[in-house]
Amino acid sequence: MSLTVQEIAGLLQTRFPDAVLEVDADSRHPGIRVAPESWHDVALFLRDDPRLAMNLLRCISAVDLHPQPYIDVVYDLLSMRPPVSTGGGAADPWSCAGLVAIRVRLPRERAHVRSVADIWPTANWHEREAFDLMGVTFDGHPDLRRILCPDDWVGHPLRKDYVFPTEYHGIPAATGSAADSAGTGEEH
Amino acid sequence: MGWLRNRFEENFAITTIDWALNWARSNSVWPLTFGLACCAIEMMAAGASRFDLDRFGAGAFRATPRQADLMIVAGTVTFKMAARIRRLWEQMPEPKYVLAMGACTVGGGPYFKYGYHVVKGVDLIVPVDVYVPGCPPRPEALLEGLMRLQEKIRAETIAKRAEPA
């Protein structure tokens, strides 16, 4: 018996009345939208509350919503322990007690959010990847460097308005047509 | 040549230095242990028992560029990797050869237009002797590429060497 997204959202709303902005239980990727200011406290509650026990951060994704001025950061959480409240019978230590996606919506031009690398160590490299490719800054991250691109790379390549480089250290890069179509940010 | 006939013992052969050098070089092209992406899997298959690159003298993959004659660039070349590839190539002793394996290495391949991170052909970084197209090329294609390289080596002469790039 695993927790539904509605139940998780209910627990969060009781504890943080202002933090839960939107509950999306019916989509193919059910999740809860959380206010960026409260995200670190919510994350700590999600991990440490025995009813939730979201002890596994499976993925961090960043979604560029250009031309809307937002970037969504999506945290996919999973609880590997059965919740104590729904106990009964022998507990399977590997059963999934609930999963949820937490979305945090950030302004595109100033995409800052508190790092959760101190809560889930997995977040360290995932946040570096989101920083490298999408330009999301994670405040309080212990080592926020680029992880895939070279250290001297300019820009964040997976942003939809990213301008392709024409050369890198003297090596010619994009073709003319690619530079044209990427620069305008149009749909391809 | 009558003045030479029957004047030497058994097992005595006459050749040119060119022919002997080329024979030795073309039949012991030692590649560098070096793979970048999925093409490297096909390169490993070409080296393993079914296709057996060693039949053509090129199965001794060297773990250091100092002992390698041939760099098989097998896989997508990124800008981040470009400087490392150039350095490995510079560390190889002359005579040295480069085989560009696969579409990415030949000219950017599927990343030609929208790959912000991909070098549009390894010949922008190091001089290439043989291009083997394919995505990835079958081991037979790599063997064909190796034999083309051997033909190229056999046509060399010490009197007129290609300028090192």
GROMACS .gro file of C-alpha atoms in nm:
model
  353
    1MET     CA    1   0.000   0.000   0.000
    2SER     CA    2   0.179   0.308  -0.115
    3LEU     CA    3   0.103   0.671  -0.055
    4THR     CA    4  -0.080   0.857  -0.329
    5VAL     CA    5   0.025   1.198  -0.446
    6GLN     CA    6  -0.288   1.341  -0.284
    7GLU     CA    7  -0.191   1.193   0.053
    8ILE     CA    8   0.165   1.326   0.021
    9ALA     CA    9   0.031   1.668  -0.073
   10GLY     CA   10  -0.203   1.656   0.227
   11LEU     CA   11   0.084   1.585   0.463
   12LEU     CA   12   0.286   1.870   0.313
   13GLN     CA   13  -0.006   2.114   0.328
   14THR     CA   14  -0.062   2.038   0.697
   15ARG     CA   15   0.301   2.104   0.778
   16PHE     CA   16   0.370   2.388   0.526
   17PRO     CA   17   0.040   2.564   0.447
   18ASP     CA   18   0.203   2.821   0.217
   19ALA     CA   19   0.454   2.602   0.037
   20VAL     CA   20   0.229   2.379  -0.173
   21LEU     CA   21   0.127   2.579  -0.481
   22GLU     CA   22  -0.024   2.314  -0.706
   23VAL     CA   23  -0.107   1.944  -0.689
   24ASP     CA   24  -0.109   1.754  -1.015
   25ALA     CA   25  -0.224   1.401  -0.933
   26ASP     CA   26  -0.372   1.289  -1.264
   27SER     CA   27  -0.100   1.353  -1.519
   28ARG     CA   28   0.143   1.091  -1.642
   29HIS     CA   29   0.407   1.240  -1.415
   30PRO     CA   30   0.212   1.322  -1.098
   31GLY     CA   31   0.371   1.579  -0.878
   32ILE     CA   32   0.348   1.874  -0.645
   33ARG     CA   33   0.462   2.226  -0.718
   34VAL     CA   34   0.643   2.380  -0.423
   35ALA     CA   35   0.746   2.740  -0.357
   36PRO     CA   36   1.121   2.780  -0.414
   37GLU     CA   37   1.174   2.961  -0.081
   38SER     CA   38   1.040   2.666   0.120
   39TRP     CA   39   1.191   2.390  -0.094
   40HIS     CA   40   1.482   2.309   0.138
   41ASP     CA   41   1.255   2.277   0.446
   42VAL     CA   42   1.003   2.072   0.247
   43ALA     CA   43   1.282   1.846   0.123
   44LEU     CA   44   1.408   1.784   0.474
   45PHE     CA   45   1.053   1.701   0.587
   46LEU     CA   46   1.001   1.468   0.292
   47ARG     CA   47   1.313   1.274   0.380
   48ASP     CA   48   1.288   1.269   0.760
   49ASP     CA   49   0.917   1.237   0.832
   50PRO     CA   50   0.856   0.864   0.902
   51ARG     CA   51   0.526   0.868   0.712
   52LEU     CA   52   0.699   0.989   0.394
   53ALA     CA   53   1.063   0.872   0.424
   54MET     CA   54   1.160   0.982   0.074
   55ASN     CA   55   1.508   0.844   0.106
   56LEU     CA   56   1.592   0.815  -0.263
   57LEU     CA   57   1.633   1.109  -0.499
   58ARG     CA   58   1.609   0.941  -0.838
   59CYS     CA   59   1.663   1.232  -1.071
   60ILE     CA   60   1.679   1.608  -1.101
   61SER     CA   61   1.559   1.752  -1.430
   62ALA     CA   62   1.547   2.111  -1.543
   63VAL     CA   63   1.285   2.216  -1.799
   64ASP     CA   64   1.321   2.537  -1.997
   65LEU     CA   65   0.972   2.676  -2.059
   66HIS     CA   66   1.089   2.939  -2.306
   67PRO     CA   67   0.916   3.158  -2.434
   68GLN     CA   68   0.746   3.158  -2.091
   69PRO     CA   69   0.993   3.320  -1.850
   70TYR     CA   70   1.032   3.012  -1.630
   71ILE     CA   71   1.256   2.716  -1.567
   72ASP     CA   72   1.109   2.420  -1.382
   73VAL     CA   73   1.334   2.204  -1.171
   74VAL     CA   74   1.183   1.860  -1.116
   75TYR     CA   75   1.294   1.633  -0.832
   76ASP     CA   76   1.185   1.270  -0.861
   77LEU     CA   77   1.162   1.118  -0.516
   78LEU     CA   78   1.100   0.763  -0.405
   79SER     CA   79   1.054   0.606  -0.065
   80MET     CA   80   1.226   0.271  -0.036
   81ARG     CA   81   1.077   0.196   0.307
   82PRO     CA   82   0.716   0.105   0.383
   83PRO     CA   83   0.554   0.392   0.575
   84VAL     CA   84   0.484   0.313   0.939
   85SER     CA   85   0.126   0.440   0.926
   86THR     CA   86   0.014   0.183   0.668
   87GLY     CA   87   0.199  -0.109   0.827
   88GLY     CA   88   0.053  -0.452   0.883
   89GLY     CA   89   0.205  -0.782   0.785
   90ALA     CA   90   0.571  -0.840   0.718
   91ALA     CA   91   0.738  -0.533   0.574
   92ASP     CA   92   0.919  -0.583   0.246
   93PRO     CA   93   1.233  -0.373   0.280
   94TRP     CA   94   1.247  -0.304  -0.097
   95SER     CA   95   0.885  -0.216  -0.153
   96CYS     CA   96   0.806   0.128  -0.284
   97ALA     CA   97   0.616   0.317  -0.018
   98GLY     CA   98   0.540   0.610  -0.243
   99LEU     CA   99   0.683   0.823  -0.515
  100VAL     CA  100   0.630   1.182  -0.615
  101ALA     CA  101   0.778   1.449  -0.836
  102ILE     CA  102   0.839   1.786  -0.676
  103ARG     CA  103   0.845   2.080  -0.914
  104VAL     CA  104   0.999   2.415  -0.834
  105ARG     CA  105   0.930   2.699  -1.076
  106LEU     CA  106   1.205   2.959  -1.107
  107PRO     CA  107   1.233   3.282  -1.307
  108ARG     CA  108   1.432   3.214  -1.621
  109GLU     CA  109   1.658   3.517  -1.591
  110ARG     CA  110   1.747   3.458  -1.227
  111ALA     CA  111   1.716   3.084  -1.175
  112HIS     CA  112   1.829   3.036  -0.817
  113VAL     CA  113   1.716   2.766  -0.579
  114ARG     CA  114   1.853   2.626  -0.254
  115SER     CA  115   2.070   2.318  -0.302
  116VAL     CA  116   1.954   1.989  -0.153
  117ALA     CA  117   2.296   1.825  -0.181
  118ASP     CA  118   2.316   1.825   0.200
  119ILE     CA  119   1.991   1.626   0.218
  120TRP     CA  120   2.045   1.375  -0.065
  121PRO     CA  121   2.414   1.341  -0.166
  122THR     CA  122   2.291   1.225  -0.509
  123ALA     CA  123   2.185   1.582  -0.572
  124ASN     CA  124   2.547   1.698  -0.586
  125TRP     CA  125   2.623   1.584  -0.940
  126HIS     CA  126   2.263   1.620  -1.063
  127GLU     CA  127   2.264   1.984  -0.960
  128ARG     CA  128   2.599   2.036  -1.128
  129GLU     CA  129   2.450   1.895  -1.447
  130ALA     CA  130   2.145   2.122  -1.427
  131PHE     CA  131   2.378   2.415  -1.364
  132ASP     CA  132   2.605   2.324  -1.653
  133LEU     CA  133   2.340   2.264  -1.919
  134MET     CA  134   2.050   2.484  -1.802
  135GLY     CA  135   2.212   2.756  -1.595
  136VAL     CA  136   2.021   2.691  -1.273
  137THR     CA  137   2.223   2.814  -0.976
  138PHE     CA  138   2.193   2.602  -0.664
  139ASP     CA  139   2.270   2.817  -0.361
  140GLY     CA  140   2.466   2.642  -0.091
  141HIS     CA  141   2.600   2.371  -0.324
  142PRO     CA  142   2.943   2.253  -0.200
  143ASP     CA  143   3.109   2.247  -0.545
  144LEU     CA  144   2.902   2.408  -0.818
  145ARG     CA  145   3.124   2.362  -1.123
  146ARG     CA  146   3.043   2.248  -1.475
  147ILE     CA  147   3.031   1.871  -1.495
  148LEU     CA  148   2.998   1.792  -1.869
  149CYS     CA  149   3.110   2.092  -2.069
  150PRO     CA  150   3.468   2.220  -2.046
  151ASP     CA  151   3.530   2.467  -1.764
  152ASP     CA  152   3.573   2.760  -2.002
  153TRP     CA  153   3.251   2.693  -2.196
  154VAL     CA  154   3.031   2.995  -2.260
  155GLY     CA  155   2.658   2.969  -2.194
  156HIS     CA  156   2.427   2.688  -2.097
  157PRO     CA  157   2.367   2.468  -2.403
  158LEU     CA  158   2.022   2.321  -2.332
  159ARG     CA  159   1.852   2.657  -2.288
  160LYS     CA  160   1.619   2.707  -2.579
  161ASP     CA  161   1.764   3.046  -2.669
  162TYR     CA  162   2.122   2.917  -2.656
  163VAL     CA  163   2.344   3.064  -2.926
  164PHE     CA  164   2.573   2.803  -3.079
  165PRO     CA  165   2.944   2.877  -3.068
  166THR     CA  166   3.109   2.939  -3.403
  167GLU     CA  167   3.446   2.812  -3.281
  168TYR     CA  168   3.608   2.662  -2.976
  169HIS     CA  169   3.981   2.716  -2.918
  170GLY     CA  170   4.035   2.771  -3.289
  171ILE     CA  171   3.832   2.468  -3.401
  172PRO     CA  172   3.544   2.579  -3.623
  173ALA     CA  173   3.213   2.468  -3.473
  174ALA     CA  174   2.858   2.511  -3.597
  175THR     CA  175   2.756   2.533  -3.958
  176GLY     CA  176   2.597   2.855  -4.078
  177SER     CA  177   2.245   2.715  -4.091
  178ALA     CA  178   2.270   2.574  -3.738
  179ALA     CA  179   2.393   2.905  -3.601
  180ASP     CA  180   2.107   3.088  -3.773
  181SER     CA  181   1.825   2.866  -3.654
  182ALA     CA  182   1.960   2.829  -3.300
  183GLY     CA  183   2.009   3.202  -3.255
  184THR     CA  184   1.648   3.290  -3.316
  185GLY     CA  185   1.510   3.041  -3.064
  186GLU     CA  186   1.244   2.921  -3.306
  187GLU     CA  187   1.088   2.578  -3.302
  188HIS     CA  188   1.272   2.342  -3.533
  189MET     CA  189   7.199  -0.948  -6.360
  190GLY     CA  190   7.414  -1.237  -6.471
  191TRP     CA  191   7.712  -1.116  -6.271
  192LEU     CA  192   7.511  -1.172  -5.948
  193ARG     CA  193   7.360  -1.511  -6.028
  194ASN     CA  194   7.480  -1.806  -5.821
  195ARG     CA  195   7.735  -1.597  -5.636
  196PHE     CA  196   7.557  -1.615  -5.295
  197GLU     CA  197   7.457  -1.888  -5.051
  198GLU     CA  198   7.105  -2.026  -4.994
  199ASN     CA  199   6.841  -1.811  -4.814
  200PHE     CA  200   6.981  -1.492  -4.951
  201ALA     CA  201   6.734  -1.235  -5.080
  202ILE     CA  202   6.775  -0.908  -5.259
  203THR     CA  203   6.530  -0.625  -5.208
  204THR     CA  204   6.513  -0.249  -5.175
  205ILE     CA  205   6.522  -0.070  -4.843
  206ASP     CA  206   6.188   0.086  -4.936
  207TRP     CA  207   6.025  -0.249  -4.993
  208ALA     CA  208   6.164  -0.403  -4.673
  209LEU     CA  209   6.071  -0.107  -4.456
  210ASN     CA  210   5.721  -0.085  -4.601
  211TRP     CA  211   5.673  -0.459  -4.567
  212ALA     CA  212   5.764  -0.441  -4.198
  213ARG     CA  213   5.565  -0.127  -4.125
  214SER     CA  214   5.250  -0.220  -4.313
  215ASN     CA  215   5.231  -0.562  -4.146
  216SER     CA  216   5.281  -0.441  -3.791
  217VAL     CA  217   5.054  -0.138  -3.764
  218TRP     CA  218   5.004  -0.126  -3.390
  219PRO     CA  219   4.694   0.074  -3.295
  220LEU     CA  220   4.649   0.286  -2.988
  221THR     CA  221   4.410   0.154  -2.721
  222PHE     CA  222   4.171   0.441  -2.761
  223GLY     CA  223   3.795   0.450  -2.799
  224LEU     CA  224   3.552   0.738  -2.759
  225ALA     CA  225   3.201   0.601  -2.812
  226CYS     CA  226   2.996   0.323  -2.970
  227CYS     CA  227   3.239   0.282  -3.264
  228ALA     CA  228   3.492   0.158  -3.010
  229ILE     CA  229   3.267  -0.143  -2.946
  230GLU     CA  230   3.292  -0.236  -3.313
  231MET     CA  231   3.666  -0.175  -3.298
  232MET     CA  232   3.687  -0.420  -3.006
  233ALA     CA  233   3.484  -0.669  -3.208
  234ALA     CA  234   3.726  -0.625  -3.495
  235GLY     CA  235   4.009  -0.701  -3.256
  236ALA     CA  236   3.845  -1.006  -3.101
  237SER     CA  237   3.850  -1.363  -3.228
  238ARG     CA  238   3.570  -1.355  -3.487
  239PHE     CA  239   3.726  -1.081  -3.701
  240ASP     CA  240   4.077  -1.091  -3.557
  241LEU     CA  241   4.257  -0.775  -3.658
  242ASP     CA  242   4.580  -0.955  -3.572
  243ARG     CA  243   4.558  -1.153  -3.897
  244PHE     CA  244   4.676  -0.832  -4.060
  245GLY     CA  245   4.937  -0.753  -3.800
  246ALA     CA  246   4.734  -0.480  -3.633
  247GLY     CA  247   4.605  -0.660  -3.325
  248ALA     CA  248   4.863  -0.539  -3.076
  249PHE     CA  249   4.670  -0.252  -2.921
  250ARG     CA  250   4.925  -0.044  -2.732
  251ALA     CA  251   4.834   0.120  -2.404
  252THR     CA  252   5.062   0.414  -2.467
  253PRO     CA  253   5.089   0.648  -2.764
  254ARG     CA  254   5.469   0.614  -2.749
  255GLN     CA  255   5.446   0.261  -2.888
  256ALA     CA  256   5.155   0.310  -3.128
  257ASP     CA  257   5.165   0.359  -3.505
  258LEU     CA  258   4.796   0.404  -3.573
  259MET     CA  259   4.530   0.606  -3.396
  260ILE     CA  260   4.182   0.467  -3.471
  261VAL     CA  261   3.957   0.755  -3.370
  262ALA     CA  262   3.651   0.547  -3.287
  263GLY     CA  263   3.361   0.760  -3.174
  264THR     CA  264   3.218   1.108  -3.134
  265VAL     CA  265   3.487   1.372  -3.088
  266THR     CA  266   3.374   1.645  -2.850
  267PHE     CA  267   3.536   1.982  -2.808
  268LYS     CA  268   3.635   1.880  -2.458
  269MET     CA  269   3.816   1.574  -2.598
  270ALA     CA  270   3.977   1.757  -2.891
  271ALA     CA  271   4.281   1.884  -2.703
  272ARG     CA  272   4.342   1.538  -2.553
  273ILE     CA  273   4.325   1.374  -2.897
  274ARG     CA  274   4.570   1.627  -3.036
  275ARG     CA  275   4.807   1.561  -2.745
  276LEU     CA  276   4.788   1.182  -2.787
  277TRP     CA  277   4.860   1.224  -3.157
  278GLU     CA  278   5.158   1.446  -3.082
  279GLN     CA  279   5.293   1.185  -2.839
  280MET     CA  280   5.296   0.915  -3.108
  281PRO     CA  281   5.632   0.867  -3.283
  282GLU     CA  282   5.669   0.902  -3.658
  283PRO     CA  283   5.564   0.738  -3.881
  284LYS     CA  284   5.210   0.765  -3.751
  285TYR     CA  285   4.872   0.724  -3.909
  286VAL     CA  286   4.517   0.822  -3.821
  287LEU     CA  287   4.206   0.628  -3.919
  288ALA     CA  288   3.877   0.815  -3.877
  289MET     CA  289   3.617   0.554  -3.789
  290GLY     CA  290   3.245   0.627  -3.816
  291ALA     CA  291   3.021   0.912  -3.923
  292CYS     CA  292   3.088   1.137  -3.619
  293THR     CA  293   3.462   1.123  -3.666
  294VAL     CA  294   3.447   1.162  -4.043
  295GLY     CA  295   3.235   1.476  -4.033
  296GLY     CA  296   3.022   1.523  -3.723
  297GLY     CA  297   2.763   1.263  -3.825
  298PRO     CA  298   2.420   1.305  -3.664
  299TYR     CA  299   2.560   1.592  -3.455
  300PHE     CA  300   2.661   1.793  -3.759
  301LYS     CA  301   2.383   2.048  -3.733
  302TYR     CA  302   2.259   2.061  -3.374
  303GLY     CA  303   2.548   1.915  -3.177
  304TYR     CA  304   2.686   2.215  -2.993
  305HIS     CA  305   2.961   2.004  -2.839
  306VAL     CA  306   3.081   1.795  -3.136
  307VAL     CA  307   3.381   1.863  -3.358
  308LYS     CA  308   3.264   1.841  -3.719
  309GLY     CA  309   3.524   1.588  -3.821
  310VAL     CA  310   3.846   1.483  -3.651
  311ASP     CA  311   4.043   1.610  -3.953
  312LEU     CA  312   3.998   1.956  -3.803
  313ILE     CA  313   4.230   1.843  -3.521
  314VAL     CA  314   4.469   1.583  -3.663
  315PRO     CA  315   4.553   1.482  -4.023
  316VAL     CA  316   4.354   1.175  -4.129
  317ASP     CA  317   4.489   0.901  -4.357
  318VAL     CA  318   4.184   0.678  -4.399
  319TYR     CA  319   3.814   0.755  -4.353
  320VAL     CA  320   3.581   0.464  -4.271
  321PRO     CA  321   3.215   0.573  -4.290
  322GLY     CA  322   2.929   0.397  -4.113
  323CYS     CA  323   2.728   0.440  -3.797
  324PRO     CA  324   2.902   0.244  -3.662
  325PRO     CA  325   3.103   0.072  -3.937
  326ARG     CA  326   3.098  -0.306  -3.929
  327PRO     CA  327   3.425  -0.475  -3.832
  328GLU     CA  328   3.467  -0.577  -4.197
  329ALA     CA  329   3.465  -0.208  -4.288
  330LEU     CA  330   3.735  -0.138  -4.032
  331LEU     CA  331   3.941  -0.424  -4.175
  332GLU     CA  332   3.894  -0.275  -4.522
  333GLY     CA  333   4.011   0.059  -4.385
  334LEU     CA  334   4.317  -0.104  -4.235
  335MET     CA  335   4.400  -0.270  -4.567
  336ARG     CA  336   4.366   0.065  -4.744
  337LEU     CA  337   4.612   0.206  -4.493
  338GLN     CA  338   4.849  -0.083  -4.561
  339GLU     CA  339   4.831  -0.007  -4.933
  340LYS     CA  340   4.915   0.352  -4.853
  341ILE     CA  341   5.213   0.252  -4.639
  342ARG     CA  342   5.342   0.016  -4.910
  343ALA     CA  343   5.343   0.303  -5.158
  344GLU     CA  344   5.572   0.512  -4.939
  345THR     CA  345   5.936   0.571  -5.020
  346ILE     CA  346   6.206   0.701  -4.789
  347ALA     CA  347   6.327   0.924  -5.073
  348LYS     CA  348   6.004   1.125  -5.066
  349ARG     CA  349   5.822   1.128  -4.736
  350ALA     CA  350   5.498   1.310  -4.684
  351GLU     CA  351   5.546   1.629  -4.487
  352PRO     CA  352   5.454   1.579  -4.121
  353ALA     CA  353   5.153   1.798  -4.045
   0.00000   0.00000   0.00000
